[in-house]
CSV table of C-alpha atoms and ligand atoms in Angstrom, one decimal:
chain,number,residue,atom,x,y,z
A,1,MET,CA,-42.0,-32.8,78.9
A,2,SER,CA,-40.3,-34.7,76.1
A,3,ILE,CA,-41.6,-35.0,72.6
A,4,ALA,CA,-42.3,-38.7,73.3
A,5,GLU,CA,-44.3,-37.8,76.4
A,6,ARG,CA,-46.3,-35.2,74.5
A,7,ILE,CA,-47.0,-37.7,71.7
A,8,ALA,CA,-48.2,-40.2,74.4
A,9,GLN,CA,-50.5,-37.6,75.8
A,10,VAL,CA,-51.9,-36.7,72.4
A,11,ARG,CA,-52.4,-40.4,71.6
A,12,ALA,CA,-54.3,-40.9,74.9
A,13,GLU,CA,-56.6,-37.9,74.1
A,14,ILE,CA,-57.1,-39.2,70.6
A,15,ALA,CA,-58.1,-42.6,72.1
A,16,ARG,CA,-60.5,-41.0,74.5
A,17,ALA,CA,-62.2,-38.9,71.8
A,18,ALA,CA,-62.4,-41.8,69.4
A,19,ARG,CA,-64.0,-44.1,72.1
A,20,ALA,CA,-66.4,-41.4,73.1
A,21,ALA,CA,-67.6,-41.3,69.5
A,22,GLY,CA,-67.8,-45.0,69.3
A,23,ARG,CA,-64.8,-45.2,67.0
A,24,ASP,CA,-61.7,-47.3,67.0
A,25,PRO,CA,-58.7,-45.2,68.0
A,26,GLY,CA,-56.6,-47.2,65.6
A,27,GLU,CA,-58.4,-45.6,62.6
A,28,ILE,CA,-57.0,-42.1,63.5
A,29,THR,CA,-53.7,-41.1,61.8
A,30,LEU,CA,-51.6,-38.7,63.9
A,31,VAL,CA,-49.6,-36.3,61.7
A,32,GLY,CA,-47.0,-34.3,63.5
A,33,ALA,CA,-47.0,-30.7,62.0
A,34,SER,CA,-43.3,-30.1,62.2
A,35,LYS,CA,-42.9,-26.7,60.7
A,36,MET,CA,-40.2,-24.6,62.4
A,37,THR,CA,-38.8,-27.6,64.3
A,38,ASP,CA,-35.4,-29.0,63.6
A,39,ALA,CA,-34.5,-32.4,62.2
A,40,ALA,CA,-33.6,-33.7,65.6
A,41,ALA,CA,-37.1,-33.0,66.9
A,42,CYS,CA,-38.6,-34.7,63.8
A,43,ARG,CA,-36.4,-37.7,64.4
A,44,GLU,CA,-37.5,-37.8,68.1
A,45,ALA,CA,-41.2,-37.8,66.9
A,46,VAL,CA,-40.4,-40.7,64.5
A,47,ALA,CA,-38.7,-42.7,67.3
A,48,ALA,CA,-41.8,-42.1,69.5
A,49,GLY,CA,-44.1,-43.6,66.9
A,50,ILE,CA,-45.7,-40.6,65.1
A,51,ASP,CA,-47.6,-41.9,62.1
A,52,ALA,CA,-46.4,-39.2,59.6
A,53,LEU,CA,-44.8,-35.7,59.6
A,54,GLY,CA,-46.3,-32.8,57.8
A,55,GLU,CA,-44.5,-29.7,56.5
A,56,ASN,CA,-45.7,-26.4,55.3
A,57,ARG,CA,-42.8,-24.8,53.5
A,58,VAL,CA,-41.1,-26.3,50.6
A,59,GLN,CA,-37.7,-24.8,51.4
A,60,GLU,CA,-37.8,-26.1,55.0
A,61,MET,CA,-39.0,-29.5,53.8
A,62,VAL,CA,-36.1,-29.8,51.2
A,63,LYS,CA,-33.5,-28.9,53.9
A,64,LYS,CA,-34.9,-31.3,56.4
A,65,LEU,CA,-35.2,-34.1,53.8
A,66,SER,CA,-31.4,-33.7,53.2
A,67,GLU,CA,-30.9,-34.1,57.0
A,68,HIS,CA,-33.0,-37.3,57.0
A,69,ALA,CA,-35.5,-35.7,59.4
A,70,TYR,CA,-38.4,-37.9,58.2
A,71,ASP,CA,-36.7,-41.2,57.7
A,72,GLY,CA,-39.0,-44.0,58.8
A,73,VAL,CA,-42.4,-42.3,58.4
A,74,PRO,CA,-44.4,-40.9,55.4
A,75,LEU,CA,-43.9,-37.2,54.7
A,76,HIS,CA,-47.0,-35.1,54.1
A,77,PHE,CA,-47.1,-31.6,52.6
A,78,ILE,CA,-49.8,-29.6,54.4
A,79,GLY,CA,-49.1,-26.0,53.6
A,80,HIS,CA,-50.0,-23.6,50.7
A,81,LEU,CA,-48.2,-25.0,47.6
A,82,GLN,CA,-47.2,-22.6,44.8
A,83,ARG,CA,-47.3,-24.1,41.3
A,84,ASN,CA,-43.6,-23.3,40.7
A,85,LYS,CA,-42.6,-25.4,43.6
A,86,VAL,CA,-44.7,-28.5,42.7
A,87,ASN,CA,-41.6,-30.2,41.2
A,88,LYS,CA,-39.9,-30.2,44.6
A,89,VAL,CA,-42.9,-31.9,46.4
A,90,VAL,CA,-44.3,-34.4,43.9
A,91,GLY,CA,-42.7,-37.8,44.6
A,92,GLN,CA,-41.1,-36.5,47.9
A,93,ALA,CA,-44.3,-36.1,49.8
A,94,ALA,CA,-46.3,-39.4,50.2
A,95,LEU,CA,-49.4,-37.2,50.5
A,96,ILE,CA,-50.1,-33.6,49.5
A,97,GLN,CA,-52.9,-32.6,51.8
A,98,SER,CA,-53.4,-29.1,50.6
A,99,VAL,CA,-54.6,-29.2,46.9
A,100,GLY,CA,-57.0,-26.2,46.7
A,101,SER,CA,-57.2,-25.2,43.0
A,102,LEU,CA,-57.6,-26.9,39.7
A,103,ALA,CA,-54.5,-25.2,38.4
A,104,LEU,CA,-52.4,-26.8,41.2
A,105,LEU,CA,-54.1,-30.1,40.5
A,106,ALA,CA,-53.2,-29.9,36.8
A,107,GLU,CA,-49.6,-29.0,37.7
A,108,ILE,CA,-49.3,-32.0,40.0
A,109,GLU,CA,-50.7,-34.3,37.3
A,110,LYS,CA,-48.2,-32.9,34.8
A,111,THR,CA,-45.2,-33.4,37.1
A,112,ALA,CA,-46.3,-36.8,38.3
A,113,ALA,CA,-46.8,-38.0,34.7
A,114,ALA,CA,-43.4,-36.8,33.7
A,115,ARG,CA,-41.9,-38.8,36.6
A,116,GLU,CA,-44.1,-41.8,35.8
A,117,LEU,CA,-45.6,-41.9,39.4
A,118,THR,CA,-48.9,-41.5,41.0
A,119,GLN,CA,-49.2,-38.7,43.6
A,120,GLU,CA,-51.7,-39.2,46.4
A,121,LEU,CA,-53.4,-36.1,47.7
A,122,LEU,CA,-56.3,-34.6,49.6
A,123,LEU,CA,-58.5,-31.8,48.3
A,124,GLU,CA,-58.5,-28.8,50.7
A,125,VAL,CA,-61.9,-27.3,51.5
A,126,ASN,CA,-62.1,-23.6,52.4
A,127,ILE,CA,-65.1,-24.2,54.6
A,128,GLY,CA,-65.1,-20.7,56.1
A,129,ARG,CA,-65.1,-19.1,52.7
A,130,GLU,CA,-62.1,-17.0,53.7
A,131,ALA,CA,-60.7,-14.7,51.0
A,132,ALA,CA,-57.2,-15.0,52.4
A,133,LYS,CA,-57.2,-18.8,52.5
A,134,SER,CA,-56.7,-21.3,49.7
A,135,GLY,CA,-58.9,-24.3,49.1
A,136,PHE,CA,-62.0,-25.2,47.2
A,137,LEU,CA,-65.3,-23.6,48.3
A,138,PRO,CA,-67.7,-26.3,49.5
A,139,GLU,CA,-69.8,-26.1,46.3
A,140,GLU,CA,-66.6,-26.5,44.2
A,141,VAL,CA,-65.4,-29.7,45.8
A,142,PHE,CA,-67.5,-32.2,43.8
A,143,ALA,CA,-66.4,-30.8,40.5
A,144,ALA,CA,-62.8,-30.7,41.7
A,145,ALA,CA,-63.0,-34.4,42.6
A,146,GLU,CA,-64.5,-35.2,39.2
A,147,ALA,CA,-61.6,-33.3,37.6
A,148,ALA,CA,-59.1,-35.2,39.6
A,149,LEU,CA,-60.6,-38.5,38.5
A,150,GLU,CA,-59.8,-37.5,35.0
A,151,HIS,CA,-56.1,-37.2,35.9
A,152,PRO,CA,-54.4,-40.6,35.7
A,153,HIS,CA,-51.3,-39.7,37.8
A,154,VAL,CA,-53.1,-38.4,40.9
A,155,ARG,CA,-55.1,-40.3,43.4
A,156,ILE,CA,-57.5,-38.6,45.8
A,157,LEU,CA,-57.6,-40.1,49.2
A,158,GLY,CA,-60.0,-37.6,50.8
A,159,LEU,CA,-60.5,-34.1,52.1
A,160,MET,CA,-58.6,-31.7,54.4
A,161,THR,CA,-59.8,-28.5,56.0
A,162,ILE,CA,-58.8,-25.7,58.4
A,163,PRO,CA,-61.7,-23.8,59.8
A,164,PRO,CA,-61.4,-20.0,60.4
A,165,ALA,CA,-59.1,-19.3,63.3
A,166,ASP,CA,-61.6,-17.0,65.0
A,167,ALA,CA,-64.5,-19.5,65.1
A,168,ASP,CA,-65.8,-20.3,68.6
A,169,ARG,CA,-66.0,-23.9,69.6
A,170,ASP,CA,-69.6,-24.4,68.4
A,171,ALA,CA,-69.0,-22.7,65.0
A,172,ASN,CA,-65.8,-24.7,64.7
A,173,MET,CA,-67.7,-27.9,65.3
A,174,ARG,CA,-70.3,-27.0,62.7
A,175,TYR,CA,-67.5,-26.4,60.1
A,176,PHE,CA,-66.1,-29.8,60.9
A,177,GLU,CA,-69.5,-31.4,60.5
A,178,GLN,CA,-70.1,-29.6,57.1
A,179,VAL,CA,-66.8,-31.0,55.8
A,180,ARG,CA,-67.7,-34.4,57.0
A,181,THR,CA,-71.0,-34.2,55.2
A,182,LEU,CA,-69.2,-33.2,52.0
A,183,TYR,CA,-66.7,-36.1,52.5
A,184,VAL,CA,-69.4,-38.7,53.0
A,185,ASP,CA,-71.3,-37.4,50.0
A,186,ILE,CA,-68.4,-37.4,47.5
A,187,ASN,CA,-67.2,-40.7,48.9
A,188,ALA,CA,-70.5,-42.4,48.1
A,189,LYS,CA,-71.2,-40.7,44.8
A,190,LEU,CA,-67.7,-40.6,43.2
A,191,PHE,CA,-65.4,-43.0,45.0
A,192,HIS,CA,-67.3,-46.2,45.9
A,193,ASN,CA,-66.7,-45.3,49.6
A,194,GLU,CA,-63.0,-46.0,49.1
A,195,LEU,CA,-61.7,-42.6,50.3
A,196,LYS,CA,-59.6,-43.0,53.4
A,197,HIS,CA,-58.9,-39.6,54.9
A,198,LEU,CA,-60.7,-36.7,56.4
A,199,SER,CA,-57.9,-34.6,57.7
A,200,MET,CA,-59.1,-32.0,60.2
A,201,GLY,CA,-58.2,-30.9,63.7
A,202,MET,CA,-55.0,-29.3,65.2
A,203,SER,CA,-53.7,-28.9,68.7
A,204,GLY,CA,-56.6,-26.9,70.0
A,205,ASP,CA,-59.5,-28.9,68.4
A,206,TYR,CA,-58.4,-32.4,67.4
A,207,ALA,CA,-60.7,-34.1,69.9
A,208,ASP,CA,-63.7,-32.2,68.5
A,209,ALA,CA,-62.6,-33.0,64.9
A,210,ILE,CA,-62.5,-36.7,65.9
A,211,ALA,CA,-66.0,-36.4,67.3
A,212,ALA,CA,-67.0,-35.0,63.9
A,213,GLY,CA,-65.4,-37.8,62.0
A,214,ALA,CA,-61.8,-36.9,61.3
A,215,THR,CA,-59.6,-39.9,60.4
A,216,MET,CA,-56.4,-37.8,60.4
A,217,VAL,CA,-55.3,-35.0,62.7
A,218,ARG,CA,-52.4,-32.6,62.2
A,219,VAL,CA,-50.9,-31.6,65.6
A,220,GLY,CA,-48.0,-29.2,66.0
A,221,THR,CA,-47.8,-27.2,69.2
A,222,ALA,CA,-49.1,-30.0,71.5
A,223,ILE,CA,-46.2,-32.2,70.3
A,224,PHE,CA,-43.3,-29.9,69.5
A,225,GLY,CA,-44.1,-26.9,71.8
A,226,ALA,CA,-44.8,-23.3,70.9
A,227,ARG,CA,-43.3,-22.1,67.6
A,228,HIS,CA,-41.0,-19.1,67.7
A,229,TYR,CA,-41.7,-16.9,64.7
A,230,LEU,CA,-38.8,-14.7,63.7
B,301,PLP,C1,-49.2,-25.7,61.8
B,301,PLP,C2,-50.3,-26.5,61.2
B,301,PLP,C3,-51.0,-27.4,62.0
B,301,PLP,C4,-50.8,-27.6,63.4
B,301,PLP,O1,-51.1,-26.5,64.2
B,301,PLP,P1,-51.0,-26.6,65.8
B,301,PLP,O2,-52.1,-25.6,66.2
B,301,PLP,O3,-49.6,-26.1,66.1
B,301,PLP,O4,-51.3,-28.0,66.2
B,301,PLP,C5,-52.0,-28.2,61.3
B,301,PLP,N1,-52.3,-28.0,60.0
B,301,PLP,C6,-51.6,-27.1,59.3
B,301,PLP,C7,-52.0,-27.0,57.8
B,301,PLP,C8,-50.6,-26.3,59.8
B,301,PLP,O5,-50.0,-25.4,59.1
């Protein structure tokens, strides 16, 4: 199957899940998680109407930017971002989805201020409280959002999460629902209900994420095929 056919299939499934939840399929943003795919595959996804492409690794993103892999769609950064690489991502990525610490937030603010731009971002929630994973713990998210509001060169558009990989379907669904509750709460209390994005759901669970309220899904394997790790 071609990338275009796979995207059409994912779109159909997104539409089904959205309608089943009484939601408009048009309100779901499909981000192609394009790590470990080449620039040609990214361009194919763009031609097939993907809404955005998301990268995990700064080096790979910089290389593919130089190859015009993302021309025509917004580029998102969705992976763990080290502070010493912030300068390569701010202003290049339309949306940094994976802001999981106050130190990273401050570094993004500093870099965006120096470049006189406003960087849009999502706060990442470590909903499974995993030691090996970055992201704010659920009880830290409110304070993180308040801190972000003090930074004039960043704009929070919502929350992102990746539940623990070993959760079964029910547990996974509960994680999604917990993040949705958090999203609704901070949206009402801090953002006048103007937040736009709740980014959750990947190839294996994006339909469930949509049922739980996701407005943005990040899909890699189901679009680009299995990744071959070296
Ligand atoms: C790779 C990746 C995805 C997509 O994962 P698939 O299971 O291949 O769909 C989504 N989000 C993040 C942050 C990723 O790193």
